Amino acid sequence: MYIVGGTASENVAKNLCKELQATYVKKVSKRFPDDELYIQILDDISKEHVIIVQTTYPDQKIIELFLLQDAVKEAGAKEITVVIPYFGYARQDTKFKEGEPISAKAMAKLISLNADKTITIDPHKEHILDFFTIPSYSCSAIPEIAKYLEKKEDIDMILAPDKGALERVKQAAKIMRCDFDYMEKTRIDGTTIEIKPKNLKAKNKNVAIIDDIISTGGTMAKSIKQLKKNDAKKVVVACTHGLFADDAIKKLNSAGCDEIISTDTIESKFSKVKIAPSITRLFHQVNLR
Ligand code: R5P
C-alpha cells in the first residue's frame, strides 16, 4: 500500500504510513511563476492501492487534491482511496436559500471522479457521505480526543455547545466516565449565534467543551462565558477541526479559555491530537486494505 500526502495533510499522511506500514510516495510539488501548481509522482505506483491524504481547506488545497488524484490515476494505480481529514464546504449541505449551490455535493461529486472510495473524519453531518458517488466512510476523532483529555487534563464534566454536538459529547463522557451537559444554540447567521442562558452544574469543576468545528470561535466563546458565570474552575475547548478563522483565538482567550485543543485534520499549533489512529481503526474495521 502506498500513501501520497498532500501539502495540507503531510503529517497525517506520514503518521498513517507508520500505522498501516505503507510506503510514503515521493513527489514534486511546486508553483509555476503565475502560481499554478505543478505535481509529479516520483515512485512507481502502477497496479498498487494508493491512498491520497488531503484536507480540502483552504481552496488551493482542493485543486491540489484534484491534481494528485489525476497524477495517481495516470501513474496506473490499481485502486485510489482518498482520505479527507477535514472536508471543507460540508456546512453548505443543502440549499438554505433559492439560488444557492449544495456545495458539499458539488465537491463530493468532483472528488468521486478519480477515486474508488473516500474516508473523512467527523463530517459535519453524516448524510454528506451520500453525496459521493463511490463508497464513502467516516470515522470519529472523539476516542482520540477523549483519551487526550483523560491523560492531560483533569476533566470533571463535558459540555456540548449545541444539540448537534451532543452525541459526540456522550461518546467522550462514556470513555472518560464523567458527567456531560449541553447548551441550546440558535444560529442567526454565519458569524452570529445565540445561546440560551442555562444553569450548568459546573461550580469548581474542570470542564471540556467539545465540538466538531471551531471556526470564528463564537460558539465556544459564548459557552465559556456561560460556564464562567456558573463558577467553573477550568474551561478547555476541544474540537476535531480547528479552523480558527479571523480572531477566533483572541475571542476564546478573552472569554477565559484555559486551553485550546484540536486534532491535526487542519494542522496548527493547537493540533495536539493525532487522527491517524482513528483512520487506521476504520481501515481494519471495514477491511479497506
Ligand atoms: C455548527 O453546527 C458546528 O458544529 C460548530 O458549532 C460551528 O461551526 C462553530 O462555528 P463558530 O466557531 O464560528 O461559532
PDB file of C-alpha atoms and ligand atoms in Angstrom:
ATOM      1  CA  MET A   1       0.000   0.000   0.000  1.00  0.00           C
ATOM      2  CA  TYR A   2       1.295   3.486  -0.929  1.00  0.00           C
ATOM      3  CA  ILE A   3       0.417   6.836   0.648  1.00  0.00           C
ATOM      4  CA  VAL A   4       0.595  10.252  -1.015  1.00  0.00           C
ATOM      5  CA  GLY A   5       0.440  13.223   1.340  1.00  0.00           C
ATOM      6  CA  GLY A   6      -0.972  16.487   0.022  1.00  0.00           C
ATOM      7  CA  THR A   7       0.577  19.646   1.469  1.00  0.00           C
ATOM      8  CA  ALA A   8      -2.456  20.223   3.724  1.00  0.00           C
ATOM      9  CA  SER A   9      -2.036  16.838   5.402  1.00  0.00           C
ATOM     10  CA  GLU A  10       1.580  15.700   5.235  1.00  0.00           C
ATOM     11  CA  ASN A  11       1.823  14.885   8.950  1.00  0.00           C
ATOM     12  CA  VAL A  12      -1.398  12.865   8.931  1.00  0.00           C
ATOM     13  CA  ALA A  13      -0.175  11.002   5.827  1.00  0.00           C
ATOM     14  CA  LYS A  14       3.199  10.185   7.430  1.00  0.00           C
ATOM     15  CA  ASN A  15       1.547   9.038  10.671  1.00  0.00           C
ATOM     16  CA  LEU A  16      -0.864   6.898   8.666  1.00  0.00           C
ATOM     17  CA  CYS A  17       2.070   5.402   6.798  1.00  0.00           C
ATOM     18  CA  LYS A  18       3.569   4.206  10.094  1.00  0.00           C
ATOM     19  CA  GLU A  19       0.234   2.870  11.357  1.00  0.00           C
ATOM     20  CA  LEU A  20      -0.545   0.972   8.149  1.00  0.00           C
ATOM     21  CA  GLN A  21       3.076   0.067   7.359  1.00  0.00           C
ATOM     22  CA  ALA A  22       2.674   1.633   3.942  1.00  0.00           C
ATOM     23  CA  THR A  23       5.235   3.353   1.689  1.00  0.00           C
ATOM     24  CA  TYR A  24       5.288   7.161   1.595  1.00  0.00           C
ATOM     25  CA  VAL A  25       5.313   8.237  -2.041  1.00  0.00           C
ATOM     26  CA  LYS A  26       7.939  10.733  -3.165  1.00  0.00           C
ATOM     27  CA  LYS A  27       6.639  13.591  -5.263  1.00  0.00           C
ATOM     28  CA  VAL A  28       7.479  17.020  -6.579  1.00  0.00           C
ATOM     29  CA  SER A  29       5.114  19.836  -5.744  1.00  0.00           C
ATOM     30  CA  LYS A  30       5.950  23.374  -6.777  1.00  0.00           C
ATOM     31  CA  ARG A  31       4.399  26.533  -8.174  1.00  0.00           C
ATOM     32  CA  PHE A  32       4.784  27.977 -11.676  1.00  0.00           C
ATOM     33  CA  PRO A  33       5.642  31.717 -11.808  1.00  0.00           C
ATOM     34  CA  ASP A  34       1.929  32.508 -12.239  1.00  0.00           C
ATOM     35  CA  ASP A  35       1.211  30.476  -9.053  1.00  0.00           C
ATOM     36  CA  GLU A  36      -0.345  27.483 -10.806  1.00  0.00           C
ATOM     37  CA  LEU A  37       0.552  24.198  -9.139  1.00  0.00           C
ATOM     38  CA  TYR A  38       2.875  21.550 -10.600  1.00  0.00           C
ATOM     39  CA  ILE A  39       2.737  17.956  -9.294  1.00  0.00           C
ATOM     40  CA  GLN A  40       4.853  14.921 -10.210  1.00  0.00           C
ATOM     41  CA  ILE A  41       4.696  11.453  -8.634  1.00  0.00           C
ATOM     42  CA  LEU A  42       8.251  10.054  -8.489  1.00  0.00           C
ATOM     43  CA  ASP A  43       7.678   6.459  -7.312  1.00  0.00           C
ATOM     44  CA  ASP A  44       6.363   3.562  -9.343  1.00  0.00           C
ATOM     45  CA  ILE A  45       2.815   3.062  -8.068  1.00  0.00           C
ATOM     46  CA  SER A  46       1.360   1.245 -11.052  1.00  0.00           C
ATOM     47  CA  LYS A  47      -1.035  -1.570 -10.099  1.00  0.00           C
ATOM     48  CA  GLU A  48      -0.857  -0.518  -6.421  1.00  0.00           C
ATOM     49  CA  HIS A  49      -3.511   0.559  -3.923  1.00  0.00           C
ATOM     50  CA  VAL A  50      -2.729   4.246  -3.325  1.00  0.00           C
ATOM     51  CA  ILE A  51      -4.126   6.373  -0.517  1.00  0.00           C
ATOM     52  CA  ILE A  52      -4.127  10.131  -1.064  1.00  0.00           C
ATOM     53  CA  VAL A  53      -4.442  12.210   2.117  1.00  0.00           C
ATOM     54  CA  GLN A  54      -5.514  15.814   1.704  1.00  0.00           C
ATOM     55  CA  THR A  55      -7.717  18.196   3.657  1.00  0.00           C
ATOM     56  CA  THR A  56      -9.861  20.269   1.294  1.00  0.00           C
ATOM     57  CA  TYR A  57      -9.232  23.577   3.053  1.00  0.00           C
ATOM     58  CA  PRO A  58      -8.338  26.284   2.146  1.00  0.00           C
ATOM     59  CA  ASP A  59      -9.485  26.402  -1.502  1.00  0.00           C
ATOM     60  CA  GLN A  60      -5.991  25.948  -3.024  1.00  0.00           C
ATOM     61  CA  LYS A  61      -5.769  22.528  -1.379  1.00  0.00           C
ATOM     62  CA  ILE A  62      -8.815  21.377  -3.356  1.00  0.00           C
ATOM     63  CA  ILE A  63      -7.042  21.993  -6.676  1.00  0.00           C
ATOM     64  CA  GLU A  64      -4.021  20.175  -5.289  1.00  0.00           C
ATOM     65  CA  LEU A  65      -6.195  17.171  -4.417  1.00  0.00           C
ATOM     66  CA  PHE A  66      -7.672  17.057  -7.949  1.00  0.00           C
ATOM     67  CA  LEU A  67      -4.166  17.160  -9.470  1.00  0.00           C
ATOM     68  CA  LEU A  68      -2.890  14.458  -7.091  1.00  0.00           C
ATOM     69  CA  GLN A  69      -5.855  12.237  -7.956  1.00  0.00           C
ATOM     70  CA  ASP A  70      -5.181  12.679 -11.662  1.00  0.00           C
ATOM     71  CA  ALA A  71      -1.433  12.087 -11.274  1.00  0.00           C
ATOM     72  CA  VAL A  72      -2.053   8.886  -9.300  1.00  0.00           C
ATOM     73  CA  LYS A  73      -4.576   7.677 -11.858  1.00  0.00           C
ATOM     74  CA  GLU A  74      -2.253   8.482 -14.775  1.00  0.00           C
ATOM     75  CA  ALA A  75       0.554   6.629 -12.973  1.00  0.00           C
ATOM     76  CA  GLY A  76      -1.556   3.479 -13.212  1.00  0.00           C
ATOM     77  CA  ALA A  77      -2.698   2.916  -9.611  1.00  0.00           C
ATOM     78  CA  LYS A  78      -4.942  -0.133  -9.253  1.00  0.00           C
ATOM     79  CA  GLU A  79      -7.107   1.472  -6.587  1.00  0.00           C
ATOM     80  CA  ILE A  80      -7.354   5.013  -5.178  1.00  0.00           C
ATOM     81  CA  THR A  81      -8.598   5.791  -1.680  1.00  0.00           C
ATOM     82  CA  VAL A  82      -8.933   9.475  -0.852  1.00  0.00           C
ATOM     83  CA  VAL A  83      -8.673  10.340   2.837  1.00  0.00           C
ATOM     84  CA  ILE A  84     -10.050  13.821   3.507  1.00  0.00           C
ATOM     85  CA  PRO A  85      -9.196  14.678   7.136  1.00  0.00           C
ATOM     86  CA  TYR A  86     -11.274  17.881   7.021  1.00  0.00           C
ATOM     87  CA  PHE A  87     -13.888  18.024   4.287  1.00  0.00           C
ATOM     88  CA  GLY A  88     -14.332  21.735   3.561  1.00  0.00           C
ATOM     89  CA  TYR A  89     -17.649  23.103   2.272  1.00  0.00           C
ATOM     90  CA  ALA A  90     -19.513  20.451   4.267  1.00  0.00           C
ATOM     91  CA  ARG A  91     -21.603  23.003   6.141  1.00  0.00           C
ATOM     92  CA  GLN A  92     -23.384  24.068   2.934  1.00  0.00           C
ATOM     93  CA  ASP A  93     -25.008  20.630   2.771  1.00  0.00           C
ATOM     94  CA  THR A  94     -28.372  21.848   1.499  1.00  0.00           C
ATOM     95  CA  LYS A  95     -29.912  24.755  -0.381  1.00  0.00           C
ATOM     96  CA  PHE A  96     -30.783  27.064   2.509  1.00  0.00           C
ATOM     97  CA  LYS A  97     -31.999  29.729   0.038  1.00  0.00           C
ATOM     98  CA  GLU A  98     -33.093  29.607  -3.592  1.00  0.00           C
ATOM     99  CA  GLY A  99     -30.184  30.137  -5.989  1.00  0.00           C
ATOM    100  CA  GLU A 100     -27.557  28.578  -3.712  1.00  0.00           C
ATOM    101  CA  PRO A 101     -25.399  25.556  -4.619  1.00  0.00           C
ATOM    102  CA  ILE A 102     -25.255  22.430  -2.492  1.00  0.00           C
ATOM    103  CA  SER A 103     -21.525  22.958  -2.063  1.00  0.00           C
ATOM    104  CA  ALA A 104     -20.836  19.694  -0.192  1.00  0.00           C
ATOM    105  CA  LYS A 105     -22.478  17.747  -3.031  1.00  0.00           C
ATOM    106  CA  ALA A 106     -20.577  19.656  -5.735  1.00  0.00           C
ATOM    107  CA  MET A 107     -17.270  18.894  -4.002  1.00  0.00           C
ATOM    108  CA  ALA A 108     -18.117  15.232  -3.367  1.00  0.00           C
ATOM    109  CA  LYS A 109     -19.109  14.653  -6.988  1.00  0.00           C
ATOM    110  CA  LEU A 110     -15.802  16.052  -8.296  1.00  0.00           C
ATOM    111  CA  ILE A 111     -13.673  14.096  -5.800  1.00  0.00           C
ATOM    112  CA  SER A 112     -15.553  10.886  -6.733  1.00  0.00           C
ATOM    113  CA  LEU A 113     -14.470  11.194 -10.399  1.00  0.00           C
ATOM    114  CA  ASN A 114     -10.933   9.900  -9.779  1.00  0.00           C
ATOM    115  CA  ALA A 115     -11.276   7.720  -6.682  1.00  0.00           C
ATOM    116  CA  ASP A 116     -12.611   4.308  -5.680  1.00  0.00           C
ATOM    117  CA  LYS A 117     -13.512   5.220  -2.112  1.00  0.00           C
ATOM    118  CA  THR A 118     -13.257   8.075   0.343  1.00  0.00           C
ATOM    119  CA  ILE A 119     -12.827   8.459   4.065  1.00  0.00           C
ATOM    120  CA  THR A 120     -13.464  11.581   6.062  1.00  0.00           C
ATOM    121  CA  ILE A 121     -13.262  12.398   9.756  1.00  0.00           C
ATOM    122  CA  ASP A 122     -16.178  13.751  11.781  1.00  0.00           C
ATOM    123  CA  PRO A 123     -18.085  15.140   8.780  1.00  0.00           C
ATOM    124  CA  HIS A 124     -20.365  17.981   9.804  1.00  0.00           C
ATOM    125  CA  LYS A 125     -23.375  15.730   9.096  1.00  0.00           C
ATOM    126  CA  GLU A 126     -23.253  12.022   8.183  1.00  0.00           C
ATOM    127  CA  HIS A 127     -25.617  12.387   5.198  1.00  0.00           C
ATOM    128  CA  ILE A 128     -22.835  14.233   3.366  1.00  0.00           C
ATOM    129  CA  LEU A 129     -21.308  10.810   2.669  1.00  0.00           C
ATOM    130  CA  ASP A 130     -24.247  10.064   0.355  1.00  0.00           C
ATOM    131  CA  PHE A 131     -23.129  12.893  -1.939  1.00  0.00           C
ATOM    132  CA  PHE A 132     -20.116  10.841  -3.048  1.00  0.00           C
ATOM    133  CA  THR A 133     -20.855   8.539  -5.956  1.00  0.00           C
ATOM    134  CA  ILE A 134     -18.346   5.939  -4.666  1.00  0.00           C
ATOM    135  CA  PRO A 135     -18.269   4.057  -1.327  1.00  0.00           C
ATOM    136  CA  SER A 136     -17.615   6.599   1.431  1.00  0.00           C
ATOM    137  CA  TYR A 137     -16.818   6.108   5.076  1.00  0.00           C
ATOM    138  CA  SER A 138     -16.357   8.312   8.091  1.00  0.00           C
ATOM    139  CA  CYS A 139     -14.581   7.853  11.365  1.00  0.00           C
ATOM    140  CA  SER A 140     -14.611   9.822  14.567  1.00  0.00           C
ATOM    141  CA  ALA A 141     -11.770  11.581  16.343  1.00  0.00           C
ATOM    142  CA  ILE A 142     -13.735  11.536  19.607  1.00  0.00           C
ATOM    143  CA  PRO A 143     -11.977   8.459  21.083  1.00  0.00           C
ATOM    144  CA  GLU A 144      -8.603  10.144  20.479  1.00  0.00           C
ATOM    145  CA  ILE A 145      -9.813  13.497  21.885  1.00  0.00           C
ATOM    146  CA  ALA A 146     -11.254  11.743  24.965  1.00  0.00           C
ATOM    147  CA  LYS A 147      -8.005   9.812  25.524  1.00  0.00           C
ATOM    148  CA  TYR A 148      -6.007  13.044  25.274  1.00  0.00           C
ATOM    149  CA  LEU A 149      -8.277  14.862  27.741  1.00  0.00           C
ATOM    150  CA  GLU A 150      -8.119  11.927  30.139  1.00  0.00           C
ATOM    151  CA  LYS A 151      -4.338  11.874  30.051  1.00  0.00           C
ATOM    152  CA  LYS A 152      -3.537  15.592  30.033  1.00  0.00           C
ATOM    153  CA  GLU A 153      -6.413  17.420  31.718  1.00  0.00           C
ATOM    154  CA  ASP A 154      -8.273  16.660  34.903  1.00  0.00           C
ATOM    155  CA  ILE A 155     -11.812  16.885  33.487  1.00  0.00           C
ATOM    156  CA  ASP A 156     -14.965  16.519  35.651  1.00  0.00           C
ATOM    157  CA  MET A 157     -17.582  17.412  33.066  1.00  0.00           C
ATOM    158  CA  ILE A 158     -18.001  17.716  29.301  1.00  0.00           C
ATOM    159  CA  LEU A 159     -20.267  20.221  27.599  1.00  0.00           C
ATOM    160  CA  ALA A 160     -21.831  20.143  24.127  1.00  0.00           C
ATOM    161  CA  PRO A 161     -22.237  23.721  22.855  1.00  0.00           C
ATOM    162  CA  ASP A 162     -25.362  22.670  20.940  1.00  0.00           C
ATOM    163  CA  LYS A 163     -27.592  19.654  20.433  1.00  0.00           C
ATOM    164  CA  GLY A 164     -25.685  18.759  17.233  1.00  0.00           C
ATOM    165  CA  ALA A 165     -22.595  18.060  19.350  1.00  0.00           C
ATOM    166  CA  LEU A 166     -24.468  16.030  21.978  1.00  0.00           C
ATOM    167  CA  GLU A 167     -23.850  12.538  20.560  1.00  0.00           C
ATOM    168  CA  ARG A 168     -20.100  13.180  20.302  1.00  0.00           C
ATOM    169  CA  VAL A 169     -20.019  14.507  23.851  1.00  0.00           C
ATOM    170  CA  LYS A 170     -21.956  11.484  25.157  1.00  0.00           C
ATOM    171  CA  GLN A 171     -19.394   9.216  23.490  1.00  0.00           C
ATOM    172  CA  ALA A 172     -16.492  11.136  25.074  1.00  0.00           C
ATOM    173  CA  ALA A 173     -18.186  11.164  28.504  1.00  0.00           C
ATOM    174  CA  LYS A 174     -18.588   7.389  28.316  1.00  0.00           C
ATOM    175  CA  ILE A 175     -14.888   6.903  27.575  1.00  0.00           C
ATOM    176  CA  MET A 176     -13.871   9.401  30.277  1.00  0.00           C
ATOM    177  CA  ARG A 177     -16.523   8.233  32.760  1.00  0.00           C
ATOM    178  CA  CYS A 178     -17.576  11.807  33.588  1.00  0.00           C
ATOM    179  CA  ASP A 179     -20.726  13.970  33.546  1.00  0.00           C
ATOM    180  CA  PHE A 180     -21.970  15.816  30.490  1.00  0.00           C
ATOM    181  CA  ASP A 181     -24.469  18.556  29.655  1.00  0.00           C
ATOM    182  CA  TYR A 182     -25.456  20.587  26.598  1.00  0.00           C
ATOM    183  CA  MET A 183     -26.404  24.133  25.633  1.00  0.00           C
ATOM    184  CA  GLU A 184     -29.165  25.322  23.341  1.00  0.00           C
ATOM    185  CA  LYS A 185     -27.769  27.350  20.468  1.00  0.00           C
ATOM    186  CA  THR A 186     -29.568  29.214  17.701  1.00  0.00           C
ATOM    187  CA  ARG A 187     -27.561  30.330  14.677  1.00  0.00           C
ATOM    188  CA  ILE A 188     -28.644  33.761  13.429  1.00  0.00           C
ATOM    189  CA  ASP A 189     -26.084  33.953  10.567  1.00  0.00           C
ATOM    190  CA  GLY A 190     -22.534  32.823   9.679  1.00  0.00           C
ATOM    191  CA  THR A 191     -20.983  34.899  12.463  1.00  0.00           C
ATOM    192  CA  THR A 192     -23.805  35.413  14.991  1.00  0.00           C
ATOM    193  CA  ILE A 193     -25.226  32.839  17.368  1.00  0.00           C
ATOM    194  CA  GLU A 194     -27.396  32.978  20.461  1.00  0.00           C
ATOM    195  CA  ILE A 195     -27.048  30.613  23.399  1.00  0.00           C
ATOM    196  CA  LYS A 196     -29.922  30.236  25.864  1.00  0.00           C
ATOM    197  CA  PRO A 197     -28.787  31.020  29.417  1.00  0.00           C
ATOM    198  CA  LYS A 198     -28.690  27.803  31.404  1.00  0.00           C
ATOM    199  CA  ASN A 199     -27.780  26.817  34.924  1.00  0.00           C
ATOM    200  CA  LEU A 200     -24.960  24.344  34.439  1.00  0.00           C
ATOM    201  CA  LYS A 201     -23.757  22.347  37.436  1.00  0.00           C
ATOM    202  CA  ALA A 202     -20.188  23.496  36.833  1.00  0.00           C
ATOM    203  CA  LYS A 203     -19.199  25.064  40.178  1.00  0.00           C
ATOM    204  CA  ASN A 204     -15.490  24.366  40.922  1.00  0.00           C
ATOM    205  CA  LYS A 205     -15.377  21.868  38.061  1.00  0.00           C
ATOM    206  CA  ASN A 206     -12.866  21.423  35.249  1.00  0.00           C
ATOM    207  CA  VAL A 207     -14.960  21.421  32.095  1.00  0.00           C
ATOM    208  CA  ALA A 208     -14.116  20.487  28.489  1.00  0.00           C
ATOM    209  CA  ILE A 209     -16.360  21.812  25.717  1.00  0.00           C
ATOM    210  CA  ILE A 210     -16.227  19.548  22.666  1.00  0.00           C
ATOM    211  CA  ASP A 211     -17.443  20.410  19.156  1.00  0.00           C
ATOM    212  CA  ASP A 212     -16.724  19.202  15.626  1.00  0.00           C
ATOM    213  CA  ILE A 213     -15.551  22.597  14.348  1.00  0.00           C
ATOM    214  CA  ILE A 214     -14.199  25.810  15.825  1.00  0.00           C
ATOM    215  CA  SER A 215     -14.483  28.436  13.112  1.00  0.00           C
ATOM    216  CA  THR A 216     -14.952  32.013  14.347  1.00  0.00           C
ATOM    217  CA  GLY A 217     -14.871  30.785  17.945  1.00  0.00           C
ATOM    218  CA  GLY A 218     -18.233  32.462  18.663  1.00  0.00           C
ATOM    219  CA  THR A 219     -19.961  29.252  19.771  1.00  0.00           C
ATOM    220  CA  MET A 220     -17.161  28.266  22.131  1.00  0.00           C
ATOM    221  CA  ALA A 221     -16.677  31.809  23.499  1.00  0.00           C
ATOM    222  CA  LYS A 222     -20.365  32.083  24.474  1.00  0.00           C
ATOM    223  CA  SER A 223     -20.273  28.637  26.099  1.00  0.00           C
ATOM    224  CA  ILE A 224     -17.104  29.510  28.036  1.00  0.00           C
ATOM    225  CA  LYS A 225     -18.744  32.686  29.346  1.00  0.00           C
ATOM    226  CA  GLN A 226     -21.791  30.709  30.497  1.00  0.00           C
ATOM    227  CA  LEU A 227     -19.552  28.213  32.305  1.00  0.00           C
ATOM    228  CA  LYS A 228     -17.610  31.012  33.978  1.00  0.00           C
ATOM    229  CA  LYS A 229     -20.918  32.542  35.142  1.00  0.00           C
ATOM    230  CA  ASN A 230     -21.625  29.140  36.670  1.00  0.00           C
ATOM    231  CA  ASP A 231     -18.259  29.265  38.529  1.00  0.00           C
ATOM    232  CA  ALA A 232     -16.397  26.601  36.552  1.00  0.00           C
ATOM    233  CA  LYS A 233     -12.769  26.286  37.708  1.00  0.00           C
ATOM    234  CA  LYS A 234     -11.049  25.445  34.419  1.00  0.00           C
ATOM    235  CA  VAL A 235     -12.514  25.508  30.909  1.00  0.00           C
ATOM    236  CA  VAL A 236     -10.792  23.831  27.969  1.00  0.00           C
ATOM    237  CA  VAL A 237     -12.143  23.703  24.426  1.00  0.00           C
ATOM    238  CA  ALA A 238     -11.541  20.747  22.111  1.00  0.00           C
ATOM    239  CA  CYS A 239     -12.561  20.184  18.521  1.00  0.00           C
ATOM    240  CA  THR A 240     -11.838  17.868  15.635  1.00  0.00           C
ATOM    241  CA  HIS A 241     -11.417  20.609  13.027  1.00  0.00           C
ATOM    242  CA  GLY A 242      -9.708  23.792  14.203  1.00  0.00           C
ATOM    243  CA  LEU A 243     -10.303  26.395  11.518  1.00  0.00           C
ATOM    244  CA  PHE A 244      -9.690  29.303  13.908  1.00  0.00           C
ATOM    245  CA  ALA A 245     -10.953  31.907  11.425  1.00  0.00           C
ATOM    246  CA  ASP A 246     -10.447  35.650  11.938  1.00  0.00           C
ATOM    247  CA  ASP A 247      -9.785  36.492  15.585  1.00  0.00           C
ATOM    248  CA  ALA A 248     -11.106  33.184  16.960  1.00  0.00           C
ATOM    249  CA  ILE A 249      -8.122  32.609  19.270  1.00  0.00           C
ATOM    250  CA  LYS A 250      -8.390  36.118  20.737  1.00  0.00           C
ATOM    251  CA  LYS A 251     -12.117  35.561  21.293  1.00  0.00           C
ATOM    252  CA  LEU A 252     -11.502  32.265  23.097  1.00  0.00           C
ATOM    253  CA  ASN A 253      -8.751  33.723  25.272  1.00  0.00           C
ATOM    254  CA  SER A 254     -10.723  36.802  26.252  1.00  0.00           C
ATOM    255  CA  ALA A 255     -13.729  34.614  27.146  1.00  0.00           C
ATOM    256  CA  GLY A 256     -11.434  32.925  29.699  1.00  0.00           C
ATOM    257  CA  CYS A 257     -10.412  29.736  27.895  1.00  0.00           C
ATOM    258  CA  ASP A 258      -7.653  27.846  29.700  1.00  0.00           C
ATOM    259  CA  GLU A 259      -6.580  25.534  26.874  1.00  0.00           C
ATOM    260  CA  ILE A 260      -7.320  25.092  23.152  1.00  0.00           C
ATOM    261  CA  ILE A 261      -7.093  21.600  21.698  1.00  0.00           C
ATOM    262  CA  SER A 262      -7.736  20.386  18.180  1.00  0.00           C
ATOM    263  CA  THR A 263      -6.738  17.398  16.071  1.00  0.00           C
ATOM    264  CA  ASP A 264      -4.384  17.542  13.102  1.00  0.00           C
ATOM    265  CA  THR A 265      -7.123  17.392  10.423  1.00  0.00           C
ATOM    266  CA  ILE A 266      -6.161  21.051   9.929  1.00  0.00           C
ATOM    267  CA  GLU A 267      -2.590  21.453  11.077  1.00  0.00           C
ATOM    268  CA  SER A 268      -1.878  24.280  13.543  1.00  0.00           C
ATOM    269  CA  LYS A 269      -0.062  24.834  16.826  1.00  0.00           C
ATOM    270  CA  PHE A 270      -3.237  23.576  18.554  1.00  0.00           C
ATOM    271  CA  SER A 271      -3.111  20.172  16.774  1.00  0.00           C
ATOM    272  CA  LYS A 272      -2.407  18.198  19.939  1.00  0.00           C
ATOM    273  CA  VAL A 273      -4.423  15.101  18.970  1.00  0.00           C
ATOM    274  CA  LYS A 274      -3.411  12.811  16.084  1.00  0.00           C
ATOM    275  CA  ILE A 275      -6.178  11.371  13.929  1.00  0.00           C
ATOM    276  CA  ALA A 276      -4.148   8.650  12.157  1.00  0.00           C
ATOM    277  CA  PRO A 277      -5.190   6.036  14.774  1.00  0.00           C
ATOM    278  CA  SER A 278      -8.908   6.740  14.058  1.00  0.00           C
ATOM    279  CA  ILE A 279      -8.356   6.254  10.324  1.00  0.00           C
ATOM    280  CA  THR A 280      -6.355   3.076  10.944  1.00  0.00           C
ATOM    281  CA  ARG A 281      -9.173   1.675  13.094  1.00  0.00           C
ATOM    282  CA  LEU A 282     -11.614   2.268  10.247  1.00  0.00           C
ATOM    283  CA  PHE A 283      -9.277   0.569   7.764  1.00  0.00           C
ATOM    284  CA  HIS A 284      -9.218  -2.533   9.955  1.00  0.00           C
ATOM    285  CA  GLN A 285     -12.942  -2.451  10.821  1.00  0.00           C
ATOM    286  CA  VAL A 286     -14.195  -2.349   7.248  1.00  0.00           C
ATOM    287  CA  ASN A 287     -11.215  -4.164   5.780  1.00  0.00           C
ATOM    288  CA  LEU A 288     -10.246  -1.358   3.391  1.00  0.00           C
ATOM    289  CA  ARG A 289      -6.749  -2.665   2.625  1.00  0.00           C
TER     290      ARG A 289
HETATM  291  C1  R5P B   1     -22.077  24.053  13.924  1.00  0.00           C
HETATM  292  O1  R5P B   1     -23.094  23.400  13.864  1.00  0.00           O
HETATM  293  C2  R5P B   1     -20.752  23.457  14.257  1.00  0.00           C
HETATM  294  O2  R5P B   1     -20.906  22.253  14.946  1.00  0.00           O
HETATM  295  C3  R5P B   1     -19.906  24.407  15.090  1.00  0.00           C
HETATM  296  O3  R5P B   1     -20.563  24.633  16.325  1.00  0.00           O
HETATM  297  C4  R5P B   1     -19.717  25.709  14.373  1.00  0.00           C
HETATM  298  O4  R5P B   1     -19.236  25.511  13.067  1.00  0.00           O
HETATM  299  C5  R5P B   1     -18.760  26.579  15.133  1.00  0.00           C
HETATM  300  O5  R5P B   1     -18.657  27.804  14.481  1.00  0.00           O
HETATM  301  P1  R5P B   1     -18.107  29.093  15.199  1.00  0.00           P
HETATM  302  O6  R5P B   1     -16.767  28.736  15.802  1.00  0.00           O
HETATM  303  O7  R5P B   1     -17.987  30.092  14.093  1.00  0.00           O
HETATM  304  O8  R5P B   1     -19.094  29.510  16.229  1.00  0.00           O
END
